PDB file of C-alpha atoms in Angstrom:
ATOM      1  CA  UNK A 926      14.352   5.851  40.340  1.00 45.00           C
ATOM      2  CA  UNK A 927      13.294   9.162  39.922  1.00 45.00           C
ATOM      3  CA  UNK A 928      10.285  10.094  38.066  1.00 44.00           C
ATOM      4  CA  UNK A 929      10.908  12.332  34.956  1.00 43.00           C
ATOM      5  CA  UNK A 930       7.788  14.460  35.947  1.00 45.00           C
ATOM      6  CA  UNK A 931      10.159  15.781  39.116  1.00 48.00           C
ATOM      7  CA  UNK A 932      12.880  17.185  37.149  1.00 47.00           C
ATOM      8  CA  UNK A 933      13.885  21.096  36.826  1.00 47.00           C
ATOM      9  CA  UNK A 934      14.595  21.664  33.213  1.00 44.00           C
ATOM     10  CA  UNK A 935      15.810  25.104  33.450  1.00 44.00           C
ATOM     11  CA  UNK A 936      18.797  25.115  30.603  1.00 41.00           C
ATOM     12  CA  UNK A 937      22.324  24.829  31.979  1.00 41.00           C
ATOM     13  CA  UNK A 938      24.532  28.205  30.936  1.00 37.00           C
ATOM     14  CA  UNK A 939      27.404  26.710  29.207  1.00 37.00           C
ATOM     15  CA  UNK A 940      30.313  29.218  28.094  1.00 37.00           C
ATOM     16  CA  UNK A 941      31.245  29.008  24.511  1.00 37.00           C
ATOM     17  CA  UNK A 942      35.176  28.208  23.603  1.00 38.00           C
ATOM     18  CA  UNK A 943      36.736  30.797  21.527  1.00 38.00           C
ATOM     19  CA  UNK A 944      38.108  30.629  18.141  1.00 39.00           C
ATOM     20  CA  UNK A 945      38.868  33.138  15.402  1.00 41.00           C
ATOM     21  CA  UNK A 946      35.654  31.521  13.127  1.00 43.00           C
ATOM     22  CA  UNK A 947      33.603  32.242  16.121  1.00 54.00           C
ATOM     23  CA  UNK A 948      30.199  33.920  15.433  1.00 53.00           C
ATOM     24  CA  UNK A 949      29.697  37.331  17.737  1.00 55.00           C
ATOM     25  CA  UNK A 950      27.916  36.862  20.900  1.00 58.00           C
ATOM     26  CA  UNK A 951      24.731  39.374  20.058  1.00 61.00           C
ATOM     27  CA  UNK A 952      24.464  37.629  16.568  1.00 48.00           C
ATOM     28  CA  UNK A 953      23.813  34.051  18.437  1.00 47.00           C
ATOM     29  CA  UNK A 954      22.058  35.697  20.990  1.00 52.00           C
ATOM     30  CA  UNK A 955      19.651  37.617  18.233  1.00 57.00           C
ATOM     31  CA  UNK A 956      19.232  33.824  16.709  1.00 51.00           C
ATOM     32  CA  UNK A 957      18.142  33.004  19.906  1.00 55.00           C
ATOM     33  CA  UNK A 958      15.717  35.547  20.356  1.00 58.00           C
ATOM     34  CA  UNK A 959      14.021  35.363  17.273  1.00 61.00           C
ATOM     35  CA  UNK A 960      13.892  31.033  17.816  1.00 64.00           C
ATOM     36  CA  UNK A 961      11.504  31.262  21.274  1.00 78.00           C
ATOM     37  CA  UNK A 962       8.929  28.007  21.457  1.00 87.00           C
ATOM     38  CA  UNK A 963       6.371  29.481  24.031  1.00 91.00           C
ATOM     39  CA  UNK A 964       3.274  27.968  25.412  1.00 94.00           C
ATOM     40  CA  UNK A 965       0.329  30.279  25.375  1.00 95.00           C
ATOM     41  CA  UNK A 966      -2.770  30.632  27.112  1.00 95.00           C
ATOM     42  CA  UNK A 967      -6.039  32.552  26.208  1.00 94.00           C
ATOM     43  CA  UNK A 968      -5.251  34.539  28.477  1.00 93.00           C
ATOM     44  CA  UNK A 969      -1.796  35.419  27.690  1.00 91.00           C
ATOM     45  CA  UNK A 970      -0.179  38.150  26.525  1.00 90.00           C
ATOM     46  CA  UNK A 971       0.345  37.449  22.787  1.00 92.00           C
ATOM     47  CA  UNK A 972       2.709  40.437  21.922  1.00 89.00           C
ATOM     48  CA  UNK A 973       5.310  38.120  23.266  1.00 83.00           C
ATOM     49  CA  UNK A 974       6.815  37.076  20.150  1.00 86.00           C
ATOM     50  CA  UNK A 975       7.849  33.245  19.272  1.00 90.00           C
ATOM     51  CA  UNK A 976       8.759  31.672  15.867  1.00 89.00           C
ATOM     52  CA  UNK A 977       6.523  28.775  17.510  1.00 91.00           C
ATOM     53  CA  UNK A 978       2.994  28.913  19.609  1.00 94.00           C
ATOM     54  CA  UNK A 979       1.706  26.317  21.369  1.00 95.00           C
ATOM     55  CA  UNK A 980      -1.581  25.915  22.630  1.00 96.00           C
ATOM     56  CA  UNK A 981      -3.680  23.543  24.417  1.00 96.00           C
ATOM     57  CA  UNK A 982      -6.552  21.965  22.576  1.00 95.00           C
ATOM     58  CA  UNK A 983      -8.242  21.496  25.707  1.00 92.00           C
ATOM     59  CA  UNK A 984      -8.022  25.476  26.908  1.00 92.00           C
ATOM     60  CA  UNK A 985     -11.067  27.791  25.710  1.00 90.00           C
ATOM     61  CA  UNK A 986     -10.069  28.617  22.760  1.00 94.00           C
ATOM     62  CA  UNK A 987     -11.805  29.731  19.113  1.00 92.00           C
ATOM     63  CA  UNK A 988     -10.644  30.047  15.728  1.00 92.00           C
ATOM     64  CA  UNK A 989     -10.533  34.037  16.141  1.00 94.00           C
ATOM     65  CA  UNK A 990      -8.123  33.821  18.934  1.00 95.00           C
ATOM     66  CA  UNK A 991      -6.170  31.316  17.450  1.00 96.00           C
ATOM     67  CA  UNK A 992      -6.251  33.564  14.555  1.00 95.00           C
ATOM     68  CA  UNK A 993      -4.605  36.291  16.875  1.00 96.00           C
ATOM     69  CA  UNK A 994      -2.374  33.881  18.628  1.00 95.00           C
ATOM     70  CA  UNK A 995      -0.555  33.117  15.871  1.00 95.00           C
ATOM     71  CA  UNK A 996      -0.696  36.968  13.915  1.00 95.00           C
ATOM     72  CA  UNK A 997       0.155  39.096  17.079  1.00 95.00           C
ATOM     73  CA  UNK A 998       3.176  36.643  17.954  1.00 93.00           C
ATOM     74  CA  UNK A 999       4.475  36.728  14.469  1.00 92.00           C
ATOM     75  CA  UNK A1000       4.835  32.545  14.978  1.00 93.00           C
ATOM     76  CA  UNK A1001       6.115  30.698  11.732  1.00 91.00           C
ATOM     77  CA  UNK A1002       4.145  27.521  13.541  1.00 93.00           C
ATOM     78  CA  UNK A1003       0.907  27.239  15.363  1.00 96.00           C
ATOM     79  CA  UNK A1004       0.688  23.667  17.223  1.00 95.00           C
ATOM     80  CA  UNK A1005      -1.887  22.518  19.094  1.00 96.00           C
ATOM     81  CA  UNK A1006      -0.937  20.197  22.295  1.00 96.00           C
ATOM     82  CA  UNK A1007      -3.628  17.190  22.918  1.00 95.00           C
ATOM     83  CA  UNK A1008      -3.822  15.317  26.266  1.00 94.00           C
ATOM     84  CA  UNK A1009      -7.566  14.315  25.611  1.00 90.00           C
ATOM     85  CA  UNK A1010      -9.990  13.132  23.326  1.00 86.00           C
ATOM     86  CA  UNK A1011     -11.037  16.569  22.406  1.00 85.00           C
ATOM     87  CA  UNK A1012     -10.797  16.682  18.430  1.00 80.00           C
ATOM     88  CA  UNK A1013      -9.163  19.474  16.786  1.00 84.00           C
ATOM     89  CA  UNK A1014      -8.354  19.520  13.037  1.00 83.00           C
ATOM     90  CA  UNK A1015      -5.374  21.420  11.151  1.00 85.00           C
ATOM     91  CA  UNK A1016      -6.533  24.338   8.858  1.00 86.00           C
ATOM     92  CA  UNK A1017      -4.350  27.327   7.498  1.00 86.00           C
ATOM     93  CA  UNK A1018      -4.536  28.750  11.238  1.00 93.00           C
ATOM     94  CA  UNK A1019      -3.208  25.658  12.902  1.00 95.00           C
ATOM     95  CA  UNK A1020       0.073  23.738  11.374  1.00 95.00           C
ATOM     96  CA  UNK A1021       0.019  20.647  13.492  1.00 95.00           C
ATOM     97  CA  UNK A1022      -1.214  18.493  16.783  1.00 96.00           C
ATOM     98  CA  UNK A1023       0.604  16.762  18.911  1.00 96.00           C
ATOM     99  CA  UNK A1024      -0.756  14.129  21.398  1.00 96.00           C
ATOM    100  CA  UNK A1025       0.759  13.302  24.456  1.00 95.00           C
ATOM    101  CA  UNK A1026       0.363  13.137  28.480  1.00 94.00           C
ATOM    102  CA  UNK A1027      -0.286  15.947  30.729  1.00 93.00           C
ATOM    103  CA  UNK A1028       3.249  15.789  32.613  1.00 90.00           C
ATOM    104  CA  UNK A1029       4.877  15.743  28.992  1.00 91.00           C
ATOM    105  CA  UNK A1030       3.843  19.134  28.097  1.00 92.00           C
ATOM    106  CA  UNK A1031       6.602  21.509  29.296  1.00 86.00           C
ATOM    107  CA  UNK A1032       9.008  18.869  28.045  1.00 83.00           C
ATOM    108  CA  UNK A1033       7.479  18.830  24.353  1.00 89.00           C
ATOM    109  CA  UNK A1034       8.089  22.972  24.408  1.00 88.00           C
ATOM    110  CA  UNK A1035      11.665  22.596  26.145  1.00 82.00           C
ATOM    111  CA  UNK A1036      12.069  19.922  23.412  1.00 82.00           C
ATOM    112  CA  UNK A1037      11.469  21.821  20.443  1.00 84.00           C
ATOM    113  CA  UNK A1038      13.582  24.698  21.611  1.00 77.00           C
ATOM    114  CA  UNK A1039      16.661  22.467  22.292  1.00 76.00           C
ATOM    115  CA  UNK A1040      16.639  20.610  19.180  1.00 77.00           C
ATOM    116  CA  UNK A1041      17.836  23.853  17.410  1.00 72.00           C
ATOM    117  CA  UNK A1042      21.528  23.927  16.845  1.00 54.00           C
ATOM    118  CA  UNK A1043      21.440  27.400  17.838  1.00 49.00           C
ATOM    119  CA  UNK A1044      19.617  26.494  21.844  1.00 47.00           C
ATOM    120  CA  UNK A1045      22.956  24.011  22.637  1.00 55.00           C
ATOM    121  CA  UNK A1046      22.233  20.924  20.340  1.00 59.00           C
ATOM    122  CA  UNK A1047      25.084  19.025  19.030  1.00 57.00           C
ATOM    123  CA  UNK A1048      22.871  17.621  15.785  1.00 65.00           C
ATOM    124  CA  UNK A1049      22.854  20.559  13.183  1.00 61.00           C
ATOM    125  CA  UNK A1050      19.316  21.788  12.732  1.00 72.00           C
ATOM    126  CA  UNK A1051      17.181  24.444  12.245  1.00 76.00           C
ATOM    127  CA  UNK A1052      13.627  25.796  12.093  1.00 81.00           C
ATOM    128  CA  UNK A1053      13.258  24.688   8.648  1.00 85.00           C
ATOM    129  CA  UNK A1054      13.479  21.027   9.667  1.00 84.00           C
ATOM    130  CA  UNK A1055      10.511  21.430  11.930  1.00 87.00           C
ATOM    131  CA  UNK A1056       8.533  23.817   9.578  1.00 89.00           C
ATOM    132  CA  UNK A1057       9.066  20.691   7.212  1.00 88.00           C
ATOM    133  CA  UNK A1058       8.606  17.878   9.339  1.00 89.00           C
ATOM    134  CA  UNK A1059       4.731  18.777  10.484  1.00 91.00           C
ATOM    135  CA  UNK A1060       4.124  19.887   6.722  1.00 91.00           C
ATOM    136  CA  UNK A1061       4.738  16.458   6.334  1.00 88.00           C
ATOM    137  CA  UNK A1062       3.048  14.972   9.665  1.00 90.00           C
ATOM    138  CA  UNK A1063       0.633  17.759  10.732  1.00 94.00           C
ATOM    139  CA  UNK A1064      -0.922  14.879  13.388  1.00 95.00           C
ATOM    140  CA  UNK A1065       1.857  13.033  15.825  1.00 95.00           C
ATOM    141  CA  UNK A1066       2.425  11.528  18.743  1.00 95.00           C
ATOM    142  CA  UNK A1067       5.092  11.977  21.508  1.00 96.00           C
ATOM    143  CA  UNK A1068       6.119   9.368  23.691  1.00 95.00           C
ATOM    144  CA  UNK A1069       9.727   9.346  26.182  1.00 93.00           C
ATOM    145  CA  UNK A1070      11.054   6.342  27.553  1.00 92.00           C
ATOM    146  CA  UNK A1071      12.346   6.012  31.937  1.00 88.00           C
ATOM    147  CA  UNK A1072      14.665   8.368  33.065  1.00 81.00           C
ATOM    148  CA  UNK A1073      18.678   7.364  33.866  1.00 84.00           C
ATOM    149  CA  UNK A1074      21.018   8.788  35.885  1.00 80.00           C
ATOM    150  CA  UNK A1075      24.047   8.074  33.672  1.00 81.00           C
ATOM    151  CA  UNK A1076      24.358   8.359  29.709  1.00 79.00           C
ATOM    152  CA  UNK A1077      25.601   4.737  30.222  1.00 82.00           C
ATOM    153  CA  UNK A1078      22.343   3.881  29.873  1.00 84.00           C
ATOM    154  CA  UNK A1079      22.551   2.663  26.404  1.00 81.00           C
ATOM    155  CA  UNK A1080      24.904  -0.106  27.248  1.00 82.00           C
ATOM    156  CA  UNK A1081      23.770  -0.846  30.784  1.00 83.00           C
ATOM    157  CA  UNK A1082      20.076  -0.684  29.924  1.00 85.00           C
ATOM    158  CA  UNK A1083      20.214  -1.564  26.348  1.00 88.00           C
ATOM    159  CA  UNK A1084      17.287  -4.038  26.356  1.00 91.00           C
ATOM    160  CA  UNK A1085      15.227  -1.228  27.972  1.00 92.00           C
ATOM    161  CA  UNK A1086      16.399   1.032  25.086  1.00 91.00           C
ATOM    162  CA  UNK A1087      15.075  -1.436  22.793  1.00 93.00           C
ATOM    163  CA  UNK A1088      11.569  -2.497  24.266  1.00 94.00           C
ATOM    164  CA  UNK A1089      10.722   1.160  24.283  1.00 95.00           C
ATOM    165  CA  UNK A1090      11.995   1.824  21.109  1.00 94.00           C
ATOM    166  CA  UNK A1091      10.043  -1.402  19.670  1.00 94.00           C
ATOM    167  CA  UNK A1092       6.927  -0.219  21.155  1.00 94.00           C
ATOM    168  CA  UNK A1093       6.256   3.012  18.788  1.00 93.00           C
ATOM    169  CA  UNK A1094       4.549   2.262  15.606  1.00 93.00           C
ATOM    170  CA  UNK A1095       7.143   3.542  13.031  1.00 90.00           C
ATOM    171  CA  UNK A1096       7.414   0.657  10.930  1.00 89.00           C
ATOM    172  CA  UNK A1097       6.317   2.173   7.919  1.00 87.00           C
ATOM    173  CA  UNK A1098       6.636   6.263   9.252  1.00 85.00           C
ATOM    174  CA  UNK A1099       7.442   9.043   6.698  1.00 77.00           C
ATOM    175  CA  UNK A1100       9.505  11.097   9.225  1.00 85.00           C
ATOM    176  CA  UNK A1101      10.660  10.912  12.742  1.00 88.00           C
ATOM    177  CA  UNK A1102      12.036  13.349  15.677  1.00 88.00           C
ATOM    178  CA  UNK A1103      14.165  11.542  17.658  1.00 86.00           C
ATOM    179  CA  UNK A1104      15.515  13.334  20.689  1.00 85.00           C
ATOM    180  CA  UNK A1105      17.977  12.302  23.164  1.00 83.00           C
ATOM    181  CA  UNK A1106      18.574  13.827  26.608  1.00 80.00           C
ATOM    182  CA  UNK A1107      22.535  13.567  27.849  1.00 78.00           C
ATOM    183  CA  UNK A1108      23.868  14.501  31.401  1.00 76.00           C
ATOM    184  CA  UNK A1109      27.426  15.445  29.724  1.00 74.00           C
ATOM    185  CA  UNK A1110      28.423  16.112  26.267  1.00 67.00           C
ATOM    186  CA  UNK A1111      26.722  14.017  23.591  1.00 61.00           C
ATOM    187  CA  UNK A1112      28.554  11.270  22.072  1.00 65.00           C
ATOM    188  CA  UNK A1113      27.974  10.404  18.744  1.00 72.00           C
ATOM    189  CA  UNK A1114      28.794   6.815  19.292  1.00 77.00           C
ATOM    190  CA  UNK A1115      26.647   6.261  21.909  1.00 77.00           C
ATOM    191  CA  UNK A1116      23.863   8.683  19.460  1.00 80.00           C
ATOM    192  CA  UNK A1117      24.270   5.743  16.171  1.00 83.00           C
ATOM    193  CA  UNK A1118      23.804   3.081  18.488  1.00 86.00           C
ATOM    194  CA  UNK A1119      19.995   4.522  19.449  1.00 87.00           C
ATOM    195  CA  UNK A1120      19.684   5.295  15.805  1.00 86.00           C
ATOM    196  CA  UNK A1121      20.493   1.627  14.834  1.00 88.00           C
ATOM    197  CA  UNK A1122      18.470   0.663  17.241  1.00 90.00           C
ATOM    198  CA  UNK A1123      15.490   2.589  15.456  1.00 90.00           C
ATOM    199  CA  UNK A1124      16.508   1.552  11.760  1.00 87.00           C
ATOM    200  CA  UNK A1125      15.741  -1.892  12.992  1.00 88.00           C
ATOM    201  CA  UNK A1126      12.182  -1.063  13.920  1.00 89.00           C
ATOM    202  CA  UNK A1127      11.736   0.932  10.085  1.00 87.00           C
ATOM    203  CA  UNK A1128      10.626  -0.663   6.966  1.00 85.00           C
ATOM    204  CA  UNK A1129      12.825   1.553   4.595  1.00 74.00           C
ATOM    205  CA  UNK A1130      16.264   0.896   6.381  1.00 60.00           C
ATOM    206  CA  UNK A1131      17.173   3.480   4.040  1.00 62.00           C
ATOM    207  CA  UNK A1132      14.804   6.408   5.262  1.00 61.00           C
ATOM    208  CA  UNK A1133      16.923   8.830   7.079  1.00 56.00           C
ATOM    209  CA  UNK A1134      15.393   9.782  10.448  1.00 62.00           C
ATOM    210  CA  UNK A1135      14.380  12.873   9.748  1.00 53.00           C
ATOM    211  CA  UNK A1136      15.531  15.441  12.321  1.00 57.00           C
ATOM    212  CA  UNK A1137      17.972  13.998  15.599  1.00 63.00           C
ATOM    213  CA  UNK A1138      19.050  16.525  18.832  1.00 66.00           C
ATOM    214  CA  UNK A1139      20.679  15.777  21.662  1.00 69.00           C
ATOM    215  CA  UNK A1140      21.329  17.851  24.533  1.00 67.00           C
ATOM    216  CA  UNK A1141      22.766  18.348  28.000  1.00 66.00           C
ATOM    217  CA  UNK A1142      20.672  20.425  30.277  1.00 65.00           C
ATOM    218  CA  UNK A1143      19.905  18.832  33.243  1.00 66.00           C
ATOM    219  CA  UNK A1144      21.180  15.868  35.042  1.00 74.00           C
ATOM    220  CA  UNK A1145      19.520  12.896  33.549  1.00 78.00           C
ATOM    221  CA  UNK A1146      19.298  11.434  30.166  1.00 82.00           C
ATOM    222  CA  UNK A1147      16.567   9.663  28.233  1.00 85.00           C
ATOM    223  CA  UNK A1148      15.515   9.478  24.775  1.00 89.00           C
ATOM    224  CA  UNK A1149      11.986  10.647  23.095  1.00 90.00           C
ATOM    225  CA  UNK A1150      10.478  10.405  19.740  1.00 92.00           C
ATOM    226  CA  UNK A1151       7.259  12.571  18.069  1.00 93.00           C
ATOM    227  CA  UNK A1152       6.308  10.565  15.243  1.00 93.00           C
ATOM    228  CA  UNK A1153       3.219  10.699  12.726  1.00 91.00           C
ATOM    229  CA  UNK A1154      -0.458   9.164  13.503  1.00 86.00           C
ATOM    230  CA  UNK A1155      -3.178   8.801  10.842  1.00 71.00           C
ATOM    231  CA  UNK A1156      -5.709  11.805  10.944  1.00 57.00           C
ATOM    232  CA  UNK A1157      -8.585   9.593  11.263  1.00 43.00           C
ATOM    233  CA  UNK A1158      -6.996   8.209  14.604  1.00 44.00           C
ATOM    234  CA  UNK A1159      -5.971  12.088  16.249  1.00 43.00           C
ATOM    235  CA  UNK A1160      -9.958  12.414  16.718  1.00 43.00           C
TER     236      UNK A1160
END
């Protein structure tokens, strides 16, 4: 099997079926534009505009910079990406931190972007959904389960499905971002059965996840989730 740390995720172009309801190509491609997740470094250019910054904790950065960061690219978001044990605390510069591997970086960015209805997902959502979701869980965690070759996977692999899925700590979350990675077209169907799958592992069965995407941009699937961690435990 394939590693997931191997794979080009450069978005597939995908052509857009007509209708007479259909929204002009410069207005979705001016939505587009002004919904860029970006990665920066300090020593990036930061007139690059984004409605989302990211930044590594670990990269030589100060508060002044990160002041500039997020002024100079206009970002509705500042979010600080943690591979180490290097402490960093959210403040009315930085919205939120998320912890997770070194190889899962460009994937957390590429995430982001494609869980916006507007970026190919088939689950309707916006900016708002993430400008409220790390309001609500400024510290979280990412973690992705294997790689498949086939969106199958659900009912060939299902047991693998479920011992990742019962390995996050969500029992009692407030909010979750569930993301799932298709090789074709998503399919709903095969979507509820990985959110039953998680309802199982929740306390409040009745707690909506909070934000779902699924995509089709490159030629494996597999499913991720951020989810919330105690501030005490993010230092």
């Amino acid at each position: 099997m394939d590693s997931i740390t191997d794979q080009n995720f450069q978005p597939e172009l995908m052509k857009s079926i007509g209708s007479k309801y259909a929204i002009q190509e410069e207005t979705i491609n001016e939505w587009k534009r002004n919904t860029q997740f970006k990665l920066y470094h300090p020593e990036n250019d930061f007139s690059v505009s984004c409605c989302c910054a990211f930044f590594l904790v670990d990269s030589e950065w100060d508060k002044d910079s990160l002041r500039a960061l997020k002024e100079q690219t206009s970002a509705d978001l500042l979010v600080g990406i943690r591979t180490s044990d290097k402490s960093m605390v959210t403040d009315n510069v930085i919205d939120a931190i998320v912890c997770c591997e070194m190889e899962q970086i460009d994937r957390i960015v590429h995430q982001f972007q494609a869980m916006l209805s507007v970026h190919g997902s088939y689950i309707a959502m916006d900016l708002n959904d993430i400008i409220s979701f790390f309001n609500q869980c400024p510290y979280t965690q990412y973690a992705e389960s294997k790689i498949y070759l086939s969106d199958d996977f659900i009912e060939q692999d299902k047991h693998e499905v479920e011992e990742f899925i019962a390995t996050l700590p969500i029992r009692s979350i407030r909010s979750l971002l569930l993301y799932t990675h298709t090789v074709n077209s998503a399919s709903f169907e095969q979507f509820s059965k990985i959110v039953d799958i998680v309802d199982l592992q929740i306390d409040d069965s009745n707690m909506p996840l909070y934000s779902m995407a699924t995509t089709s941009t490159l030629n494996h699937a597999y499913i991720s989730a951020i989810y919330p961690m105690e501030q005490s435990l993010s230092h």
